[in-house]
Amino acid sequence: FTLRDHDGNPFTLSLALIDGPVIMAFFRGNWCPICAAQLKAMDMEMDKFKDLGAQVVAISAQLPEETAQTHEQFGIKMPV
């Protein structure tokens, strides 16, 4: 699959897997406090995931504007 990230750039899973494992974090939306906590916790561990050769992406059914807002609001490094 190919999805657009918070900046509108395409993310294609099959291409990302060429570089190594991909960890996908699914979340309901920026309105969900449990999802927000999960994203923040995963983001705090990003360096460890990268050291292991994995990349992390967050996936939501939110509209593109809300996805960009989530990325900025939570200050996370992973693509959303």
A tleap script that builds the chain and sets N, CA, C and O, in Angstrom:
source leaprc.protein.ff14SB
mol = sequence {
  NPHE THR LEU ARG ASP HIE ASP GLY ASN PRO
  PHE THR LEU SER LEU ALA LEU ILE ASP GLY
  PRO VAL ILE MET ALA PHE PHE ARG GLY ASN
  TRP CYS PRO ILE CYS ALA ALA GLN LEU LYS
  ALA MET ASP MET GLU MET ASP LYS PHE LYS
  ASP LEU GLY ALA GLN VAL VAL ALA ILE SER
  ALA GLN LEU PRO GLU GLU THR ALA GLN THR
  HIE GLU GLN PHE GLY ILE LYS MET PRO CVAL
}
set mol.1.N position { 0.830 -1.182 0.000 }
set mol.1.CA position { 0.000 0.000 0.000 }
set mol.1.C position { 0.873 1.244 0.000 }
set mol.1.O position { 2.041 1.211 0.387 }
set mol.2.N position { 0.284 2.320 -0.437 }
set mol.2.CA position { 0.928 3.633 -0.398 }
set mol.2.C position { -0.032 4.608 0.264 }
set mol.2.O position { -1.194 4.711 -0.128 }
set mol.3.N position { 0.457 5.317 1.260 }
set mol.3.CA position { -0.316 6.340 1.960 }
set mol.3.C position { 0.501 7.623 2.001 }
set mol.3.O position { 1.727 7.585 1.889 }
set mol.4.N position { -0.159 8.737 2.157 }
set mol.4.CA position { 0.522 10.029 2.286 }
set mol.4.C position { 0.792 10.302 3.770 }
set mol.4.O position { -0.057 10.047 4.625 }
set mol.5.N position { 1.997 10.827 4.058 }
set mol.5.CA position { 2.325 11.139 5.447 }
set mol.5.C position { 1.849 12.543 5.809 }
set mol.5.O position { 1.166 13.199 5.023 }
set mol.6.N position { 2.215 12.989 6.992 }
set mol.6.CA position { 1.772 14.279 7.505 }
set mol.6.C position { 2.219 15.457 6.647 }
set mol.6.O position { 1.623 16.532 6.718 }
set mol.7.N position { 3.250 15.271 5.843 }
set mol.7.CA position { 3.726 16.320 4.937 }
set mol.7.C position { 3.213 16.134 3.509 }
set mol.7.O position { 3.538 16.922 2.621 }
set mol.8.N position { 2.414 15.092 3.293 }
set mol.8.CA position { 1.895 14.817 1.956 }
set mol.8.C position { 2.800 13.948 1.112 }
set mol.8.O position { 2.509 13.709 -0.060 }
set mol.9.N position { 3.901 13.466 1.689 }
set mol.9.CA position { 4.827 12.602 0.952 }
set mol.9.C position { 4.311 11.167 0.940 }
set mol.9.O position { 3.748 10.709 1.935 }
set mol.10.N position { 4.493 10.449 -0.173 }
set mol.10.CA position { 4.025 9.063 -0.228 }
set mol.10.C position { 4.906 8.130 0.607 }
set mol.10.O position { 6.131 8.252 0.612 }
set mol.11.N position { 4.270 7.216 1.299 }
set mol.11.CA position { 4.959 6.141 2.021 }
set mol.11.C position { 4.446 4.840 1.430 }
set mol.11.O position { 3.254 4.543 1.514 }
set mol.12.N position { 5.340 4.064 0.833 }
set mol.12.CA position { 4.980 2.780 0.226 }
set mol.12.C position { 5.623 1.673 1.044 }
set mol.12.O position { 6.847 1.593 1.144 }
set mol.13.N position { 4.799 0.830 1.623 }
set mol.13.CA position { 5.301 -0.217 2.509 }
set mol.13.C position { 6.294 -1.133 1.814 }
set mol.13.O position { 7.339 -1.446 2.385 }
set mol.14.N position { 5.996 -1.569 0.599 }
set mol.14.CA position { 6.890 -2.508 -0.084 }
set mol.14.C position { 8.276 -1.908 -0.299 }
set mol.14.O position { 9.277 -2.622 -0.231 }
set mol.15.N position { 8.341 -0.604 -0.559 }
set mol.15.CA position { 9.640 0.054 -0.732 }
set mol.15.C position { 10.359 0.206 0.605 }
set mol.15.O position { 11.577 0.045 0.681 }
set mol.16.N position { 9.610 0.515 1.650 }
set mol.16.CA position { 10.210 0.677 2.973 }
set mol.16.C position { 10.791 -0.645 3.467 }
set mol.16.O position { 11.824 -0.657 4.136 }
set mol.17.N position { 10.135 -1.750 3.143 }
set mol.17.CA position { 10.603 -3.066 3.595 }
set mol.17.C position { 11.921 -3.480 2.946 }
set mol.17.O position { 12.609 -4.362 3.461 }
set mol.18.N position { 12.276 -2.866 1.841 }
set mol.18.CA position { 13.564 -3.149 1.205 }
set mol.18.C position { 14.700 -2.751 2.137 }
set mol.18.O position { 15.747 -3.399 2.161 }
set mol.19.N position { 14.491 -1.683 2.903 }
set mol.19.CA position { 15.511 -1.182 3.826 }
set mol.19.C position { 15.529 -1.904 5.164 }
set mol.19.O position { 16.449 -1.702 5.956 }
set mol.20.N position { 14.536 -2.740 5.433 }
set mol.20.CA position { 14.496 -3.461 6.707 }
set mol.20.C position { 13.088 -3.502 7.268 }
set mol.20.O position { 12.129 -3.137 6.588 }
set mol.21.N position { 12.965 -3.948 8.519 }
set mol.21.CA position { 11.639 -4.080 9.117 }
set mol.21.C position { 10.955 -2.735 9.334 }
set mol.21.O position { 11.599 -1.703 9.523 }
set mol.22.N position { 9.633 -2.786 9.298 }
set mol.22.CA position { 8.816 -1.596 9.522 }
set mol.22.C position { 7.855 -1.894 10.667 }
set mol.22.O position { 7.154 -2.906 10.655 }
set mol.23.N position { 7.830 -1.015 11.639 }
set mol.23.CA position { 6.893 -1.124 12.760 }
set mol.23.C position { 5.767 -0.147 12.474 }
set mol.23.O position { 5.998 1.051 12.308 }
set mol.24.N position { 4.539 -0.668 12.417 }
set mol.24.CA position { 3.387 0.184 12.152 }
set mol.24.C position { 2.568 0.333 13.430 }
set mol.24.O position { 2.151 -0.657 14.031 }
set mol.25.N position { 2.345 1.569 13.834 }
set mol.25.CA position { 1.520 1.868 14.995 }
set mol.25.C position { 0.183 2.406 14.488 }
set mol.25.O position { 0.127 3.466 13.865 }
set mol.26.N position { -0.868 1.684 14.756 }
set mol.26.CA position { -2.201 2.123 14.351 }
set mol.26.C position { -2.833 2.891 15.500 }
set mol.26.O position { -2.785 2.454 16.649 }
set mol.27.N position { -3.428 4.041 15.187 }
set mol.27.CA position { -4.108 4.795 16.225 }
set mol.27.C position { -5.394 5.399 15.684 }
set mol.27.O position { -5.529 5.642 14.484 }
set mol.28.N position { -6.334 5.636 16.588 }
set mol.28.CA position { -7.662 6.098 16.171 }
set mol.28.C position { -7.683 7.559 15.773 }
set mol.28.O position { -8.363 7.932 14.817 }
set mol.29.N position { -6.952 8.388 16.490 }
set mol.29.CA position { -6.927 9.796 16.162 }
set mol.29.C position { -6.340 10.612 17.293 }
set mol.29.O position { -6.122 10.107 18.394 }
set mol.30.N position { -6.087 11.880 17.011 }
set mol.30.CA position { -5.460 12.724 18.014 }
set mol.30.C position { -6.384 13.024 19.190 }
set mol.30.O position { -5.932 13.543 20.210 }
set mol.31.N position { -7.643 12.715 19.065 }
set mol.31.CA position { -8.620 12.902 20.142 }
set mol.31.C position { -8.546 11.797 21.193 }
set mol.31.O position { -9.126 11.940 22.270 }
set mol.32.N position { -7.849 10.704 20.906 }
set mol.32.CA position { -7.791 9.533 21.796 }
set mol.32.C position { -6.576 9.641 22.730 }
set mol.32.O position { -5.441 9.576 22.257 }
set mol.33.N position { -6.786 9.804 24.042 }
set mol.33.CA position { -5.652 9.956 24.956 }
set mol.33.C position { -4.770 8.700 25.043 }
set mol.33.O position { -3.562 8.809 25.254 }
set mol.34.N position { -5.352 7.543 24.887 }
set mol.34.CA position { -4.560 6.300 24.929 }
set mol.34.C position { -3.668 6.218 23.692 }
set mol.34.O position { -2.505 5.828 23.783 }
set mol.35.N position { -4.220 6.589 22.536 }
set mol.35.CA position { -3.436 6.590 21.298 }
set mol.35.C position { -2.307 7.607 21.383 }
set mol.35.O position { -1.190 7.343 20.939 }
set mol.36.N position { -2.602 8.764 21.951 }
set mol.36.CA position { -1.578 9.804 22.102 }
set mol.36.C position { -0.435 9.305 22.970 }
set mol.36.O position { 0.734 9.528 22.657 }
set mol.37.N position { -0.774 8.631 24.058 }
set mol.37.CA position { 0.261 8.088 24.950 }
set mol.37.C position { 1.098 7.040 24.228 }
set mol.37.O position { 2.315 6.991 24.404 }
set mol.38.N position { 0.454 6.197 23.414 }
set mol.38.CA position { 1.175 5.170 22.656 }
set mol.38.C position { 2.154 5.808 21.677 }
set mol.38.O position { 3.310 5.393 21.590 }
set mol.39.N position { 1.689 6.822 20.936 }
set mol.39.CA position { 2.559 7.474 19.964 }
set mol.39.C position { 3.753 8.138 20.647 }
set mol.39.O position { 4.882 8.034 20.169 }
set mol.40.N position { 3.504 8.810 21.751 }
set mol.40.CA position { 4.588 9.469 22.473 }
set mol.40.C position { 5.594 8.455 23.006 }
set mol.40.O position { 6.802 8.680 22.932 }
set mol.41.N position { 5.100 7.339 23.543 }
set mol.41.CA position { 5.992 6.300 24.075 }
set mol.41.C position { 6.835 5.686 22.962 }
set mol.41.O position { 8.035 5.473 23.139 }
set mol.42.N position { 6.220 5.401 21.824 }
set mol.42.CA position { 6.963 4.830 20.704 }
set mol.42.C position { 7.987 5.828 20.177 }
set mol.42.O position { 9.103 5.451 19.822 }
set mol.43.N position { 7.606 7.093 20.129 }
set mol.43.CA position { 8.508 8.112 19.636 }
set mol.43.C position { 9.737 8.253 20.533 }
set mol.43.O position { 10.836 8.525 20.050 }
set mol.44.N position { 9.547 8.067 21.837 }
set mol.44.CA position { 10.674 8.147 22.770 }
set mol.44.C position { 11.685 7.028 22.523 }
set mol.44.O position { 12.852 7.158 22.894 }
set mol.45.N position { 11.253 5.942 21.907 }
set mol.45.CA position { 12.111 4.787 21.643 }
set mol.45.C position { 12.614 4.743 20.208 }
set mol.45.O position { 13.214 3.751 19.795 }
set mol.46.N position { 12.379 5.800 19.445 }
set mol.46.CA position { 12.744 5.806 18.028 }
set mol.46.C position { 14.216 5.473 17.788 }
set mol.46.O position { 14.532 4.720 16.867 }
set mol.47.N position { 15.108 6.015 18.591 }
set mol.47.CA position { 16.535 5.748 18.386 }
set mol.47.C position { 16.848 4.268 18.554 }
set mol.47.O position { 17.675 3.720 17.825 }
set mol.48.N position { 16.197 3.626 19.501 }
set mol.48.CA position { 16.418 2.185 19.700 }
set mol.48.C position { 15.922 1.391 18.498 }
set mol.48.O position { 16.588 0.462 18.040 }
set mol.49.N position { 14.746 1.763 17.989 }
set mol.49.CA position { 14.218 1.078 16.806 }
set mol.49.C position { 15.161 1.257 15.621 }
set mol.49.O position { 15.431 0.301 14.893 }
set mol.50.N position { 15.659 2.469 15.424 }
set mol.50.CA position { 16.581 2.741 14.320 }
set mol.50.C position { 17.879 1.963 14.479 }
set mol.50.O position { 18.421 1.452 13.499 }
set mol.51.N position { 18.385 1.870 15.717 }
set mol.51.CA position { 19.610 1.101 15.966 }
set mol.51.C position { 19.431 -0.366 15.593 }
set mol.51.O position { 20.390 -1.041 15.219 }
set mol.52.N position { 18.191 -0.858 15.697 }
set mol.52.CA position { 17.897 -2.241 15.330 }
set mol.52.C position { 17.581 -2.383 13.841 }
set mol.52.O position { 17.292 -3.482 13.367 }
set mol.53.N position { 17.635 -1.273 13.107 }
set mol.53.CA position { 17.415 -1.312 11.662 }
set mol.53.C position { 15.966 -1.188 11.248 }
set mol.53.O position { 15.631 -1.425 10.087 }
set mol.54.N position { 15.092 -0.817 12.185 }
set mol.54.CA position { 13.665 -0.711 11.867 }
set mol.54.C position { 13.251 0.750 11.747 }
set mol.54.O position { 13.833 1.638 12.370 }
set mol.55.N position { 12.249 0.965 10.942 }
set mol.55.CA position { 11.638 2.287 10.901 }
set mol.55.C position { 10.211 2.173 11.424 }
set mol.55.O position { 9.582 1.120 11.323 }
set mol.56.N position { 9.717 3.257 11.975 }
set mol.56.CA position { 8.396 3.268 12.601 }
set mol.56.C position { 7.520 4.272 11.870 }
set mol.56.O position { 7.954 5.382 11.562 }
set mol.57.N position { 6.283 3.874 11.595 }
set mol.57.CA position { 5.291 4.772 11.012 }
set mol.57.C position { 3.998 4.636 11.804 }
set mol.57.O position { 3.684 3.564 12.320 }
set mol.58.N position { 3.262 5.717 11.895 }
set mol.58.CA position { 1.964 5.705 12.551 }
set mol.58.C position { 0.880 5.839 11.491 }
set mol.58.O position { 0.999 6.651 10.574 }
set mol.59.N position { -0.171 5.045 11.616 }
set mol.59.CA position { -1.239 5.017 10.622 }
set mol.59.C position { -2.566 5.292 11.308 }
set mol.59.O position { -2.869 4.723 12.357 }
set mol.60.N position { -3.352 6.172 10.701 }
set mol.60.CA position { -4.651 6.535 11.240 }
set mol.60.C position { -5.619 6.769 10.094 }
set mol.60.O position { -5.217 6.987 8.951 }
set mol.61.N position { -6.891 6.719 10.420 }
set mol.61.CA position { -7.929 7.000 9.429 }
set mol.61.C position { -8.296 8.481 9.422 }
set mol.61.O position { -9.294 8.872 8.817 }
set mol.62.N position { -7.499 9.295 10.085 }
set mol.62.CA position { -7.771 10.727 10.133 }
set mol.62.C position { -7.621 11.361 8.753 }
set mol.62.O position { -6.963 10.811 7.870 }
set mol.63.N position { -8.237 12.517 8.588 }
set mol.63.CA position { -8.051 13.305 7.377 }
set mol.63.C position { -6.634 13.869 7.355 }
set mol.63.O position { -6.017 14.013 8.411 }
set mol.64.N position { -6.107 14.192 6.177 }
set mol.64.CA position { -4.726 14.696 6.076 }
set mol.64.C position { -4.440 15.894 6.990 }
set mol.64.O position { -3.366 15.975 7.587 }
set mol.65.N position { -5.393 16.817 7.099 }
set mol.65.CA position { -5.171 17.985 7.951 }
set mol.65.C position { -5.011 17.577 9.415 }
set mol.65.O position { -4.172 18.123 10.132 }
set mol.66.N position { -5.817 16.620 9.848 }
set mol.66.CA position { -5.743 16.148 11.234 }
set mol.66.C position { -4.456 15.377 11.479 }
set mol.66.O position { -3.894 15.431 12.573 }
set mol.67.N position { -3.988 14.660 10.463 }
set mol.67.CA position { -2.743 13.918 10.588 }
set mol.67.C position { -1.574 14.872 10.785 }
set mol.67.O position { -0.715 14.632 11.633 }
set mol.68.N position { -1.533 15.947 10.012 }
set mol.68.CA position { -0.480 16.953 10.165 }
set mol.68.C position { -0.568 17.596 11.543 }
set mol.68.O position { 0.454 17.860 12.178 }
set mol.69.N position { -1.784 17.846 12.001 }
set mol.69.CA position { -1.987 18.434 13.328 }
set mol.69.C position { -1.480 17.471 14.411 }
set mol.69.O position { -0.848 17.908 15.373 }
set mol.70.N position { -1.746 16.191 14.267 }
set mol.70.CA position { -1.280 15.192 15.231 }
set mol.70.C position { 0.237 15.213 15.317 }
set mol.70.O position { 0.804 15.212 16.409 }
set mol.71.N position { 0.888 15.230 14.168 }
set mol.71.CA position { 2.351 15.223 14.129 }
set mol.71.C position { 2.909 16.450 14.845 }
set mol.71.O position { 3.848 16.342 15.634 }
set mol.72.N position { 2.340 17.591 14.573 }
set mol.72.CA position { 2.824 18.834 15.196 }
set mol.72.C position { 2.432 18.895 16.673 }
set mol.72.O position { 3.252 19.266 17.513 }
set mol.73.N position { 1.210 18.542 16.992 }
set mol.73.CA position { 0.705 18.628 18.363 }
set mol.73.C position { 1.513 17.759 19.316 }
set mol.73.O position { 1.839 18.187 20.423 }
set mol.74.N position { 1.834 16.553 18.896 }
set mol.74.CA position { 2.564 15.628 19.766 }
set mol.74.C position { 4.076 15.776 19.644 }
set mol.74.O position { 4.817 15.233 20.464 }
set mol.75.N position { 4.545 16.509 18.623 }
set mol.75.CA position { 5.972 16.719 18.448 }
set mol.75.C position { 6.743 15.428 18.214 }
set mol.75.O position { 7.863 15.274 18.702 }
set mol.76.N position { 6.155 14.510 17.477 }
set mol.76.CA position { 6.804 13.222 17.256 }
set mol.76.C position { 7.664 13.248 16.005 }
set mol.76.O position { 7.464 14.063 15.104 }
set mol.77.N position { 8.645 12.314 15.972 }
set mol.77.CA position { 9.589 12.246 14.847 }
set mol.77.C position { 9.137 11.300 13.754 }
set mol.77.O position { 9.520 11.467 12.596 }
set mol.78.N position { 8.329 10.310 14.101 }
set mol.78.CA position { 7.937 9.307 13.112 }
set mol.78.C position { 6.936 9.888 12.126 }
set mol.78.O position { 6.169 10.785 12.477 }
set mol.79.N position { 6.934 9.389 10.902 }
set mol.79.CA position { 5.916 9.823 9.943 }
set mol.79.C position { 4.543 9.362 10.389 }
set mol.79.O position { 4.387 8.255 10.904 }
set mol.80.N position { 3.555 10.208 10.191 }
set mol.80.CA position { 2.158 9.867 10.535 }
set mol.80.C position { 1.350 9.882 9.268 }
set mol.80.O position { 0.146 9.627 9.300 }
savepdb mol mol.pdb
quit
